[in-house]
PDB file of C-alpha atoms and ligand atoms in Angstrom:
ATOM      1  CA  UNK A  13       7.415  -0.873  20.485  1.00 80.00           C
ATOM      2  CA  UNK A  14       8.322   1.238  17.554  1.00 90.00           C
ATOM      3  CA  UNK A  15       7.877  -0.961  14.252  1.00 94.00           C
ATOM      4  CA  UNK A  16      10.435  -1.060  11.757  1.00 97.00           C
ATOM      5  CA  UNK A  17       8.073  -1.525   8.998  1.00 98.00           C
ATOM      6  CA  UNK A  18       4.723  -0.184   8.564  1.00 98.00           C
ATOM      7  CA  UNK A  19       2.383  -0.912   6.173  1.00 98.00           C
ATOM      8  CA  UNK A  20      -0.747   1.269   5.568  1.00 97.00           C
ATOM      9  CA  UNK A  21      -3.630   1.540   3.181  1.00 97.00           C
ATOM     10  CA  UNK A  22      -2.144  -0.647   0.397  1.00 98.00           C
ATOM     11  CA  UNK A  23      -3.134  -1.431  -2.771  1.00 97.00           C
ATOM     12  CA  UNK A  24      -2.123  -2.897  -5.796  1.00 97.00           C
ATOM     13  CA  UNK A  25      -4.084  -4.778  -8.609  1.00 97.00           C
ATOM     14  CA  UNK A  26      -2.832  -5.970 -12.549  1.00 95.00           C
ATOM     15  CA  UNK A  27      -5.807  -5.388 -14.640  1.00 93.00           C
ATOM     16  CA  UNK A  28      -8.594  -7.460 -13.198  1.00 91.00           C
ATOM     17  CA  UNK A  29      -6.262  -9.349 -10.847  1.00 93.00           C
ATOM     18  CA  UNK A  30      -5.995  -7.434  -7.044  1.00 95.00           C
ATOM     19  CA  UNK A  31      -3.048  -8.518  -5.573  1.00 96.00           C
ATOM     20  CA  UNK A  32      -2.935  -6.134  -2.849  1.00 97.00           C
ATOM     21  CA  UNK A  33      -6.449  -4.651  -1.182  1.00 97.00           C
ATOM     22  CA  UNK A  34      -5.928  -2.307   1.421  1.00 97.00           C
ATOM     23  CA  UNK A  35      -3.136  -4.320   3.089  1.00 98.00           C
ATOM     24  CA  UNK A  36      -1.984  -2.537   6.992  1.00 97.00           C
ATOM     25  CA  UNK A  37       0.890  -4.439   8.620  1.00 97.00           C
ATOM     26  CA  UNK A  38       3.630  -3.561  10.864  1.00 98.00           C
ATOM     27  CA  UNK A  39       6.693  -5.672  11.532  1.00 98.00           C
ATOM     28  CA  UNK A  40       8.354  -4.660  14.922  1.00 97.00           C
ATOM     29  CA  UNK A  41      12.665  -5.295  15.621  1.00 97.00           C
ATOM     30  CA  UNK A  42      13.387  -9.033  17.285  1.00 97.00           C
ATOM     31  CA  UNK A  43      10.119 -10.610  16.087  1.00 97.00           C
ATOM     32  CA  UNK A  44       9.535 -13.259  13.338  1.00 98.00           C
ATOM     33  CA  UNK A  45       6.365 -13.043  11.523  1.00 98.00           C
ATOM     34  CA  UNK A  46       4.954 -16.209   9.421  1.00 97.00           C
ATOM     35  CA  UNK A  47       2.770 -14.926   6.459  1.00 97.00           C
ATOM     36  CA  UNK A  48       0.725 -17.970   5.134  1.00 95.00           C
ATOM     37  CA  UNK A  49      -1.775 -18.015   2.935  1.00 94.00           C
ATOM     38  CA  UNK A  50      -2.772 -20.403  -0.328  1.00 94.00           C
ATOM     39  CA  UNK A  51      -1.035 -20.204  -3.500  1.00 93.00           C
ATOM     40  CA  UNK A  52      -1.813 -17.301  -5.937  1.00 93.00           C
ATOM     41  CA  UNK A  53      -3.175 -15.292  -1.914  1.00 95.00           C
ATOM     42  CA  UNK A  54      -0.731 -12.111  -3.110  1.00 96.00           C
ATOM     43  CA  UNK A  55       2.542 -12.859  -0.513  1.00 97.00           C
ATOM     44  CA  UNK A  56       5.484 -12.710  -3.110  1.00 96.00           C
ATOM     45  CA  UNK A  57       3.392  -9.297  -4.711  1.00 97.00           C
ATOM     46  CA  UNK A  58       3.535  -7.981  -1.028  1.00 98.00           C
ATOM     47  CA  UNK A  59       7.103  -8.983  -0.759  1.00 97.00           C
ATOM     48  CA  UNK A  60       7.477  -7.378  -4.120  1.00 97.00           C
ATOM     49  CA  UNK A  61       5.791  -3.988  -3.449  1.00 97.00           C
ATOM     50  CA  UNK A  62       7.956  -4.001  -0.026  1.00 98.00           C
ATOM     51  CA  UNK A  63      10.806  -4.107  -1.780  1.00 96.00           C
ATOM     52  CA  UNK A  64       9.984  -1.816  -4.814  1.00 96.00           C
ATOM     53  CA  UNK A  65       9.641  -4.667  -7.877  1.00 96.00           C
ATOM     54  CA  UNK A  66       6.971  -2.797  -8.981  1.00 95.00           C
ATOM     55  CA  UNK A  67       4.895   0.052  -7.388  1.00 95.00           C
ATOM     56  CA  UNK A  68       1.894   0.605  -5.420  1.00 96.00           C
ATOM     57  CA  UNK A  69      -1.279   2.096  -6.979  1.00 97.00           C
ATOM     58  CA  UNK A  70      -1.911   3.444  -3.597  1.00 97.00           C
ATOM     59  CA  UNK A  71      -1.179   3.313   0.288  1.00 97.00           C
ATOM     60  CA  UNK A  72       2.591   3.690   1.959  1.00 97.00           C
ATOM     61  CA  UNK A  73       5.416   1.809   3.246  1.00 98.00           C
ATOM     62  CA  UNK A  74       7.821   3.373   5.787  1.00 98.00           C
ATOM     63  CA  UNK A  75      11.071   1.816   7.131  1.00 97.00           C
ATOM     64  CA  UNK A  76      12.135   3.378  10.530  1.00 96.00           C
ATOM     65  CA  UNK A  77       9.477   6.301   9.700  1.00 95.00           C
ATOM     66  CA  UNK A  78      11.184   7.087   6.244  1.00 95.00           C
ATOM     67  CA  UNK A  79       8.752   6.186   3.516  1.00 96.00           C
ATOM     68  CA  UNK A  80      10.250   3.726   0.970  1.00 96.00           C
ATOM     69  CA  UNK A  81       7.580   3.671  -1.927  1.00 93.00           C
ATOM     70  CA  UNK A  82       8.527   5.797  -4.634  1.00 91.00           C
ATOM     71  CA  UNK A  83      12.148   4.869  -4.022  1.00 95.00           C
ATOM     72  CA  UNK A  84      14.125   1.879  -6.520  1.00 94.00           C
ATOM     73  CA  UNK A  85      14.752  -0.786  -5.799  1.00 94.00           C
ATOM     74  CA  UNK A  86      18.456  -0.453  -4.330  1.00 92.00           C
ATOM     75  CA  UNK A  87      17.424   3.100  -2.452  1.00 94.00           C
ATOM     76  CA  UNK A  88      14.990   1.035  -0.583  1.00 96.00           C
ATOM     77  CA  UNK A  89      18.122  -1.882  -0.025  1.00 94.00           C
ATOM     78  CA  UNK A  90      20.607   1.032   1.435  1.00 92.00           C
ATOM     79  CA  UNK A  91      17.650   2.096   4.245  1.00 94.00           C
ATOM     80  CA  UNK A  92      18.189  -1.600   5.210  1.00 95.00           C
ATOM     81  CA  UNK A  93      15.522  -3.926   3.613  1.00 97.00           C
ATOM     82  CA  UNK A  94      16.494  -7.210   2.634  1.00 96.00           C
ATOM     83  CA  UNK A  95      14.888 -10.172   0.775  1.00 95.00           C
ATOM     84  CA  UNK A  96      15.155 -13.424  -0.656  1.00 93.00           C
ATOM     85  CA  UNK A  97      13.713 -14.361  -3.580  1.00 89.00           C
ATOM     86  CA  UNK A  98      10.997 -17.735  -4.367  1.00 81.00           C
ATOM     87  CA  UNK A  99      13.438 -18.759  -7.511  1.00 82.00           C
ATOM     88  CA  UNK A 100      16.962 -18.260  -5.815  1.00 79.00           C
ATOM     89  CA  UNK A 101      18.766 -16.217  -8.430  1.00 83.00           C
ATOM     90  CA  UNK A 102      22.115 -17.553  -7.731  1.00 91.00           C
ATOM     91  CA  UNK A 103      24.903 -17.409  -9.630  1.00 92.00           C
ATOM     92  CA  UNK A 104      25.623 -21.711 -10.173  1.00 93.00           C
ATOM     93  CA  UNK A 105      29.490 -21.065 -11.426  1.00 94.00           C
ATOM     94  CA  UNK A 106      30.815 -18.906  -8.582  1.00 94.00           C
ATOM     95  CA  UNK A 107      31.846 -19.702  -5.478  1.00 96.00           C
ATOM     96  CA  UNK A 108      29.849 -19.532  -2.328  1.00 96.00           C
ATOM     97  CA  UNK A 109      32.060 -16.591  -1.358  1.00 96.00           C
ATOM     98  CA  UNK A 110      31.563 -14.956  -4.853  1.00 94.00           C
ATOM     99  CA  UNK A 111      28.392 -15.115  -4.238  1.00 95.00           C
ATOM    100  CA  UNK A 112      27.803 -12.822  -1.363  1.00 94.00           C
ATOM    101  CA  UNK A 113      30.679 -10.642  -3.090  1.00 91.00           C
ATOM    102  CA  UNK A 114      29.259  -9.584  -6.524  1.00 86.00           C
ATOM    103  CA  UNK A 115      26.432  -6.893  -5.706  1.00 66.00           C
ATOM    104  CA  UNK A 116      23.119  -7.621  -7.992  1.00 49.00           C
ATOM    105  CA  UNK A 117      24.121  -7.853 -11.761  1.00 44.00           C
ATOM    106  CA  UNK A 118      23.266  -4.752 -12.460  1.00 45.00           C
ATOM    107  CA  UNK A 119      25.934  -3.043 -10.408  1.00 50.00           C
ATOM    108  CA  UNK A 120      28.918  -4.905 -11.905  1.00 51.00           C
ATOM    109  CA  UNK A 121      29.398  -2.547 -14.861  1.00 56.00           C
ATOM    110  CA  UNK A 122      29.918   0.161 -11.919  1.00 64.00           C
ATOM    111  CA  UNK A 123      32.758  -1.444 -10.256  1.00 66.00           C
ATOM    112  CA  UNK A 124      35.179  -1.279 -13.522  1.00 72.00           C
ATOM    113  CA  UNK A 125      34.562   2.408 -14.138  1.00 76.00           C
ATOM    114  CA  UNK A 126      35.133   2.722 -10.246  1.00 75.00           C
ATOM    115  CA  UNK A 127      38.222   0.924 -10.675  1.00 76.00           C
ATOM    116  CA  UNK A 128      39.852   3.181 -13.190  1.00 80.00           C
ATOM    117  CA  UNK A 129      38.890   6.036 -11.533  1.00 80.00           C
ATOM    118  CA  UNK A 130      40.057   4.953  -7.728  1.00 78.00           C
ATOM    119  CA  UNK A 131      41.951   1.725  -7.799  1.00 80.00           C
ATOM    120  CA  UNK A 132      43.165   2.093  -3.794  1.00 81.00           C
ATOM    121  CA  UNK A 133      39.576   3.036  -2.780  1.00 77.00           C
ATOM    122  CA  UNK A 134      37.833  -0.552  -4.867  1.00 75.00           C
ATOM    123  CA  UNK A 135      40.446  -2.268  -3.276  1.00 78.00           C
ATOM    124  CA  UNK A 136      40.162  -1.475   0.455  1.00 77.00           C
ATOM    125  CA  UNK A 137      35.976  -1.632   0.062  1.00 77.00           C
ATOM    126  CA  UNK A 138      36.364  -5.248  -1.377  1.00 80.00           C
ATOM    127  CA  UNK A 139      38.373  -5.805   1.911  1.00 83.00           C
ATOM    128  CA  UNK A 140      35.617  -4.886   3.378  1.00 84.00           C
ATOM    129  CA  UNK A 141      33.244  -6.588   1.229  1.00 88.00           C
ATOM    130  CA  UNK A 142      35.621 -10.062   2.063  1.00 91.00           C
ATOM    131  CA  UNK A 143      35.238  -9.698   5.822  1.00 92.00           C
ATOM    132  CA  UNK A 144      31.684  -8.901   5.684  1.00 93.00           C
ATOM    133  CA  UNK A 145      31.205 -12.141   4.105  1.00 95.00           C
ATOM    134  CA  UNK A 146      33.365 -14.063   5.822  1.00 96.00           C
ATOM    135  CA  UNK A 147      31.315 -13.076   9.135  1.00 95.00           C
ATOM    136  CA  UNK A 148      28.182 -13.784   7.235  1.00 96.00           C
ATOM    137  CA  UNK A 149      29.242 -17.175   5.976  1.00 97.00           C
ATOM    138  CA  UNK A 150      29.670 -18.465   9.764  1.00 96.00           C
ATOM    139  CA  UNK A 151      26.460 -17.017  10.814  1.00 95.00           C
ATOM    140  CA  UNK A 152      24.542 -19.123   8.085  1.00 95.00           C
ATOM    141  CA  UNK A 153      27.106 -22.076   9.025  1.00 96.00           C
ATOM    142  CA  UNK A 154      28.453 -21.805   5.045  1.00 97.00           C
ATOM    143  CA  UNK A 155      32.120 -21.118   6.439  1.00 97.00           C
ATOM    144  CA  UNK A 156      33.079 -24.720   5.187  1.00 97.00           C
ATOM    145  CA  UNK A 157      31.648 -24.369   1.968  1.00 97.00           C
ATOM    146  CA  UNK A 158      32.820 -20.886   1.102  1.00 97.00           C
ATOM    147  CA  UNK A 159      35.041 -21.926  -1.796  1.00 97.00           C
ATOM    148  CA  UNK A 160      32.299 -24.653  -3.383  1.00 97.00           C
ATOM    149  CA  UNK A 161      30.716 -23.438  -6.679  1.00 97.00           C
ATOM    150  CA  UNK A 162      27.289 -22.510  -5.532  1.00 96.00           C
ATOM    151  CA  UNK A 163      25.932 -25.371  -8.418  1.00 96.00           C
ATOM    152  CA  UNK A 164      27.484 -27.770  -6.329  1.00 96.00           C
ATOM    153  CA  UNK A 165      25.852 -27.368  -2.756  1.00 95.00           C
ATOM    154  CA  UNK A 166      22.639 -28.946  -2.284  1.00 92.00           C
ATOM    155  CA  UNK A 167      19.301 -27.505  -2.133  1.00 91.00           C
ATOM    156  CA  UNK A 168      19.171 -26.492   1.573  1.00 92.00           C
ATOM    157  CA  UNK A 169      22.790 -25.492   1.299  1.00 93.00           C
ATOM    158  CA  UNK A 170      21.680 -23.194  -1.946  1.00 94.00           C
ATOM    159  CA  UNK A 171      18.644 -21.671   0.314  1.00 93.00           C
ATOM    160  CA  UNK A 172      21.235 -20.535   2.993  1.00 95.00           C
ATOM    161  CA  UNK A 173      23.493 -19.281   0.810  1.00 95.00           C
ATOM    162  CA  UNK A 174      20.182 -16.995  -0.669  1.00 94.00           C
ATOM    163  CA  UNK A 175      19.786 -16.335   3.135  1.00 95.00           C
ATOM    164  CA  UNK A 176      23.301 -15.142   3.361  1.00 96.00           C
ATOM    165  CA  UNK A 177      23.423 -12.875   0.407  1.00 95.00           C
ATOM    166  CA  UNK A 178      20.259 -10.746   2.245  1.00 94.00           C
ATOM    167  CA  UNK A 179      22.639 -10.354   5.126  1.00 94.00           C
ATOM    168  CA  UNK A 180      25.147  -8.789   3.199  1.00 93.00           C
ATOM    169  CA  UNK A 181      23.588  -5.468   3.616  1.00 85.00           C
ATOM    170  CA  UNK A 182      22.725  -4.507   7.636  1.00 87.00           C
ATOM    171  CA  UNK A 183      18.853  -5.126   7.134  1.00 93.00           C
ATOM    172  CA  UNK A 184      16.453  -3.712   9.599  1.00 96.00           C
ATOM    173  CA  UNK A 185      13.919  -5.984   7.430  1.00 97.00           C
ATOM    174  CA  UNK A 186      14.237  -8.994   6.407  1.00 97.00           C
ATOM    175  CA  UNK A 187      11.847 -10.816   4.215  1.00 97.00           C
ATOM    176  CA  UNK A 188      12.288 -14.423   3.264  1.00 96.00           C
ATOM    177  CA  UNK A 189      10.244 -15.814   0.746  1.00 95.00           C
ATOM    178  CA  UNK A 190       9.392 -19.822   0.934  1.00 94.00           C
ATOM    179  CA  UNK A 191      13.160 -20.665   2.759  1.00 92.00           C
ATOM    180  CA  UNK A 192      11.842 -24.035   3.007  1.00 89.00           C
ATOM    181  CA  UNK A 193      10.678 -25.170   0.123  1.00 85.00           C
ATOM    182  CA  UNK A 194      12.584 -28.619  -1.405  1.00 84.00           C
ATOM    183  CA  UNK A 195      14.273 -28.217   1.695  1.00 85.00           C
ATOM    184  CA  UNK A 196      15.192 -31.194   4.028  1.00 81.00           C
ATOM    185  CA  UNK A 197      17.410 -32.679   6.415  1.00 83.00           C
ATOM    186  CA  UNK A 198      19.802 -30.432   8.573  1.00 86.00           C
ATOM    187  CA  UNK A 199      19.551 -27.229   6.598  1.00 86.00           C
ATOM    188  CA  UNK A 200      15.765 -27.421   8.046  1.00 88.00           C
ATOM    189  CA  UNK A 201      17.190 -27.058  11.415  1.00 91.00           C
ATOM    190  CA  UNK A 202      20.012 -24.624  10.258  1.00 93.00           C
ATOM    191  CA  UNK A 203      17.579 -22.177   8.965  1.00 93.00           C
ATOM    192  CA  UNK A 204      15.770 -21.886  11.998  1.00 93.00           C
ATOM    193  CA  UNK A 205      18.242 -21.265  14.167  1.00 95.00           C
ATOM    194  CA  UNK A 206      20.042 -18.934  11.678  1.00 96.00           C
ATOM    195  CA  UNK A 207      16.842 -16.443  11.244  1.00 96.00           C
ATOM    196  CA  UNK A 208      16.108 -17.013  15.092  1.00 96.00           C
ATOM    197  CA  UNK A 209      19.727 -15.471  15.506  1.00 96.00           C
ATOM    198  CA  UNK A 210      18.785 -12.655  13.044  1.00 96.00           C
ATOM    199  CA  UNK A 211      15.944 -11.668  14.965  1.00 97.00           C
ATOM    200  CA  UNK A 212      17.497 -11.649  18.192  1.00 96.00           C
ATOM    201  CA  UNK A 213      20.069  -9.520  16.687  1.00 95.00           C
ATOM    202  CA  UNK A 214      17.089  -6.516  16.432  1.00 96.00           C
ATOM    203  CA  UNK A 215      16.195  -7.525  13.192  1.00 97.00           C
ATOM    204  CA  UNK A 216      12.061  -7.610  11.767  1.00 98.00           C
ATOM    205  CA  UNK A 217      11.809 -10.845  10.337  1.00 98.00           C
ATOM    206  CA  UNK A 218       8.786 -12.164   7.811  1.00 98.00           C
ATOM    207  CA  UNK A 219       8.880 -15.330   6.753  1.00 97.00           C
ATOM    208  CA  UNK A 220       6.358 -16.407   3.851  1.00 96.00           C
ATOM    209  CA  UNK A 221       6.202 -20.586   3.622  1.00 94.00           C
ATOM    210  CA  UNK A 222       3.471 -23.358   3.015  1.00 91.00           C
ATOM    211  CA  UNK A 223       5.469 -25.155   5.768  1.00 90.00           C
ATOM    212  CA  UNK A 224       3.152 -24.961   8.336  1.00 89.00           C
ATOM    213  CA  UNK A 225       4.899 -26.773  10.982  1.00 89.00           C
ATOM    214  CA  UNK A 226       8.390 -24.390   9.911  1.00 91.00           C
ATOM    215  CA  UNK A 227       6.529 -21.572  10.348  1.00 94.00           C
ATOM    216  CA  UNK A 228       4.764 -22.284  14.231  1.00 93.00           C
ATOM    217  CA  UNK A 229       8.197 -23.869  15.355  1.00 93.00           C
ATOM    218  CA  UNK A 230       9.890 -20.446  13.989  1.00 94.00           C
ATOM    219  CA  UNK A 231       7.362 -17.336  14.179  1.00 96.00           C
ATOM    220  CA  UNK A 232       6.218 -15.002  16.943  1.00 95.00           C
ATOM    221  CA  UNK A 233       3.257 -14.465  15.321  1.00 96.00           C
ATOM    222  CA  UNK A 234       1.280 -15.159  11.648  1.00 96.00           C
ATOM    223  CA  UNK A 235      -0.741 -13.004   9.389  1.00 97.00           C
ATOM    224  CA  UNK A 236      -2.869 -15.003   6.803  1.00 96.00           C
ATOM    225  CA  UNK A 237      -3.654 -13.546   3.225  1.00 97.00           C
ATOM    226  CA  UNK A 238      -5.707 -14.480   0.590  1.00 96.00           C
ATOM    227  CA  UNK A 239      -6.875 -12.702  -2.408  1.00 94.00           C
ATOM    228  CA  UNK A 240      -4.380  -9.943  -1.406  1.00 96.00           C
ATOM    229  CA  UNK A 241      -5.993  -8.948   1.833  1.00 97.00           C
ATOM    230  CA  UNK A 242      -5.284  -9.598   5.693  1.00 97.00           C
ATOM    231  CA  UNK A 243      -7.658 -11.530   7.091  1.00 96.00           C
ATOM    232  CA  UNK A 244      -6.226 -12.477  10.144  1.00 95.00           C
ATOM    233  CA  UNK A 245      -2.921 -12.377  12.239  1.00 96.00           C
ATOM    234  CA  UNK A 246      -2.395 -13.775  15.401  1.00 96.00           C
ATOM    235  CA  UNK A 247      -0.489 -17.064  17.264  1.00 95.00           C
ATOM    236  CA  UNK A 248       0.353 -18.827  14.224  1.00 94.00           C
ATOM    237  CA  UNK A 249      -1.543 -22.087  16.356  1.00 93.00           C
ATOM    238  CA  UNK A 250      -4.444 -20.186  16.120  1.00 94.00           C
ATOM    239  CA  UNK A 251      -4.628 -19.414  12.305  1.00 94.00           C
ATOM    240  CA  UNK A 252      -4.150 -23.356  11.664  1.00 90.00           C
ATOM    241  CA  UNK A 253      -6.648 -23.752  13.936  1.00 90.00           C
ATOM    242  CA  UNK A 254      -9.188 -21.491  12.431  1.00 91.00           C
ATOM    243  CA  UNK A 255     -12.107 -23.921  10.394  1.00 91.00           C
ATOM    244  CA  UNK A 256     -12.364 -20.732   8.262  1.00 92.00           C
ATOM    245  CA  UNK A 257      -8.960 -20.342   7.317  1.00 93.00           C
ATOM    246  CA  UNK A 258      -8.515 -23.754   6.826  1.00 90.00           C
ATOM    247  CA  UNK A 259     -11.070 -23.682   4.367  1.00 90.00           C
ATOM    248  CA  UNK A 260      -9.344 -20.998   2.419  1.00 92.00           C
ATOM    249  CA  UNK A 261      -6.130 -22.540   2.332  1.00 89.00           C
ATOM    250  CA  UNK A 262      -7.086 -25.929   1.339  1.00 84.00           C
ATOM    251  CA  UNK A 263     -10.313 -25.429  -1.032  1.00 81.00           C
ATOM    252  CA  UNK A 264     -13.618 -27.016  -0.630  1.00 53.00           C
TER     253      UNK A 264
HETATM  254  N1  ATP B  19       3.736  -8.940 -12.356  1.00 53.36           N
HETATM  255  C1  ATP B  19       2.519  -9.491 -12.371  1.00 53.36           C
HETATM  256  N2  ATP B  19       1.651  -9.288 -13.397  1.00 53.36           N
HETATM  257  C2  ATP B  19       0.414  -9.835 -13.380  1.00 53.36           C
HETATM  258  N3  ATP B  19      -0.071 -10.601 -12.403  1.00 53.36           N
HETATM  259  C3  ATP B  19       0.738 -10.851 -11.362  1.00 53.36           C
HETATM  260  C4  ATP B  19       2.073 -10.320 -11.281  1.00 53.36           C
HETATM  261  N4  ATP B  19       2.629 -10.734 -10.116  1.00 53.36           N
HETATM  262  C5  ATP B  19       1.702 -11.480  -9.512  1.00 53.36           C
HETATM  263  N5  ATP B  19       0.578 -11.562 -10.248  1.00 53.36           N
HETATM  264  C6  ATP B  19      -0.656 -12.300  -9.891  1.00 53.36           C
HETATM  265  O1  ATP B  19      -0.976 -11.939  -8.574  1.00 53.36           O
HETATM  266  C7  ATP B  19      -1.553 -13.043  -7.871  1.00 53.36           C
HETATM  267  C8  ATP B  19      -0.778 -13.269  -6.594  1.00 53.36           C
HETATM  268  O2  ATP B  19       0.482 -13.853  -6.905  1.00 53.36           O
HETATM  269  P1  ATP B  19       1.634 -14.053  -5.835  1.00 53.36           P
HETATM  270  O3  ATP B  19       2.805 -14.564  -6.583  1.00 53.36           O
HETATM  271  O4  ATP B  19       1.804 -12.813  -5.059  1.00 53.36           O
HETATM  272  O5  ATP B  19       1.013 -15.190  -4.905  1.00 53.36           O
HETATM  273  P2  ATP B  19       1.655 -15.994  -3.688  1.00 53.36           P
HETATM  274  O6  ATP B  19       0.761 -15.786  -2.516  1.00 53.36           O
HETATM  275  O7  ATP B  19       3.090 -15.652  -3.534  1.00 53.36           O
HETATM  276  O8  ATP B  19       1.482 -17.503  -4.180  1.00 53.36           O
HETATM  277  P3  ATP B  19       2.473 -18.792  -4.005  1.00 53.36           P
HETATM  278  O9  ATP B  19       2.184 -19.335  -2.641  1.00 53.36           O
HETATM  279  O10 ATP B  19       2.008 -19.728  -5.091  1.00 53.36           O
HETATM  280  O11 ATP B  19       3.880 -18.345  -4.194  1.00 53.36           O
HETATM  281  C9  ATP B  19      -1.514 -14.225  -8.824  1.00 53.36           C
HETATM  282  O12 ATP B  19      -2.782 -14.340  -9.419  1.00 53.36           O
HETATM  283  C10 ATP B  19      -0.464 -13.814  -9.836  1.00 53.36           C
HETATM  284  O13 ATP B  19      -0.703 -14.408 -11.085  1.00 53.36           O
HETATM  285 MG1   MG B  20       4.834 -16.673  -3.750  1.00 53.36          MG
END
């Protein structure tokens, strides 16, 4: 199998702090992988070098073969990587709808000198945009809530809806960070079977969550960090099973 994303060699640290040491992964198309690991182990920096927060201080990244570090933030969207993010970063007054419709802030200055220049052209993308959403609303089951300012919605709802915006763009990656966390009820459910559906669709899916029993119900396989290396990855039964990693995870 050819792996959408491959990791190799990489490293990242913030002063005295490594975050990343010498991290190798590969994520491969249809399979979901659970990273676990304890608080502070280096999984949102991992998510965050992925997806070009801030850079590497060595190693690469390459999506389909093409190598992503060096490349912004949005470059590295276009190729198809998606994320969510561990704080939702929402916006509470607009519609669910609106939601998936605005780009990130940063782009919204864009679309009014856009619209001067090429009215007809705006107009027929944000068609686009509309539909897009639309179809991405019923595969996160938000159809019904599409109008509802996003403050409104409850937690799990608010989690989908984060869910939702990553599909906006046709990711080949996907990386969801803590999906589960405050989360109860039927979103729980809802968010299985929507990132199930996303990796059946060809998608490479990595989930990061202390949810332990989320992530062996949902994940092909899990990697375990800690102190911003891999230390193991295998059945995720078998990681929760480990005395050693255990140990790690909890404390002594
Ligand atoms: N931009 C940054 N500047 C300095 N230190 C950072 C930065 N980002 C992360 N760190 C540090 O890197 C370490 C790893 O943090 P990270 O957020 O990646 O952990 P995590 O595995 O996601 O933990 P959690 O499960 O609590 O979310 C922590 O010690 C954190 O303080
Ligand atoms: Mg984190």
């Amino acid at each position: 199998m050819t792996p959408v994303l491959e990791i190799d060699g990489l490293d990242k640290r913030f002063g005295g702090i490594v975050v990343a040491d010498g991290i190798d992964l590969t994520l491969n198309p249809g399979r979901v992988v659970g990273l676990i690991g304890p608080n502070g182990a280096g999984k949102t920096s991992l998510f965050n070098l992925i997806s070009g927060v801030f850079p590497s201080d060595a190693g690469t990244i390459r999506l389909d073969g093409q190598r992503l570090d060096g490349l912004a933030m949005h470059r590295r969207a276009s190729l198809g990587l998606a994320r969510t993010w561990q704080n939702l970063r929402l916006f509470p007054s607009l519609s669910v709808l609106d939601n998936l419709m605005v780009g990130p802030r940063r782009y919204l200055g864009d679309r009014f000198l856009r619209l001067a220049l090429d009215p007809a052209g705006v107009r027929s993308q944000e068609a686009g945009t509309r539909r897009r959403a639309e179809e991405v609303l019923e595969r996160t089951r938000l159809s019904g809530v599409a109008a509802t300012p996003a403050a409104d919605l409850t937690f799990g709802q608010q989690k989908l809806v984060g869910v939702a915006r990553a599909l906006m763009n046709d990711a080949r990656c996907l990386l969801l960070d803590e999906p589960m966390a405050g989360v109860e009820g039927q979103a729980y459910e809802i968010m299985q079977q929507v990132v199930r559906e996303v990796a059946e669709g060809g998608v490479a899916v990595c989930v990061v969550e202390h949810n332990v029993a989320f992530i062996r119900d949902l994940c092909d396989e899990g990697v375990f960090m800690f102190a911003g290396k891999v230390l193991a990855r295998g059945p995720v039964a078998d990681l929760i099973a480990d005395p050693r990693l255990t140990e790690l995870y909890f404390g002594t």
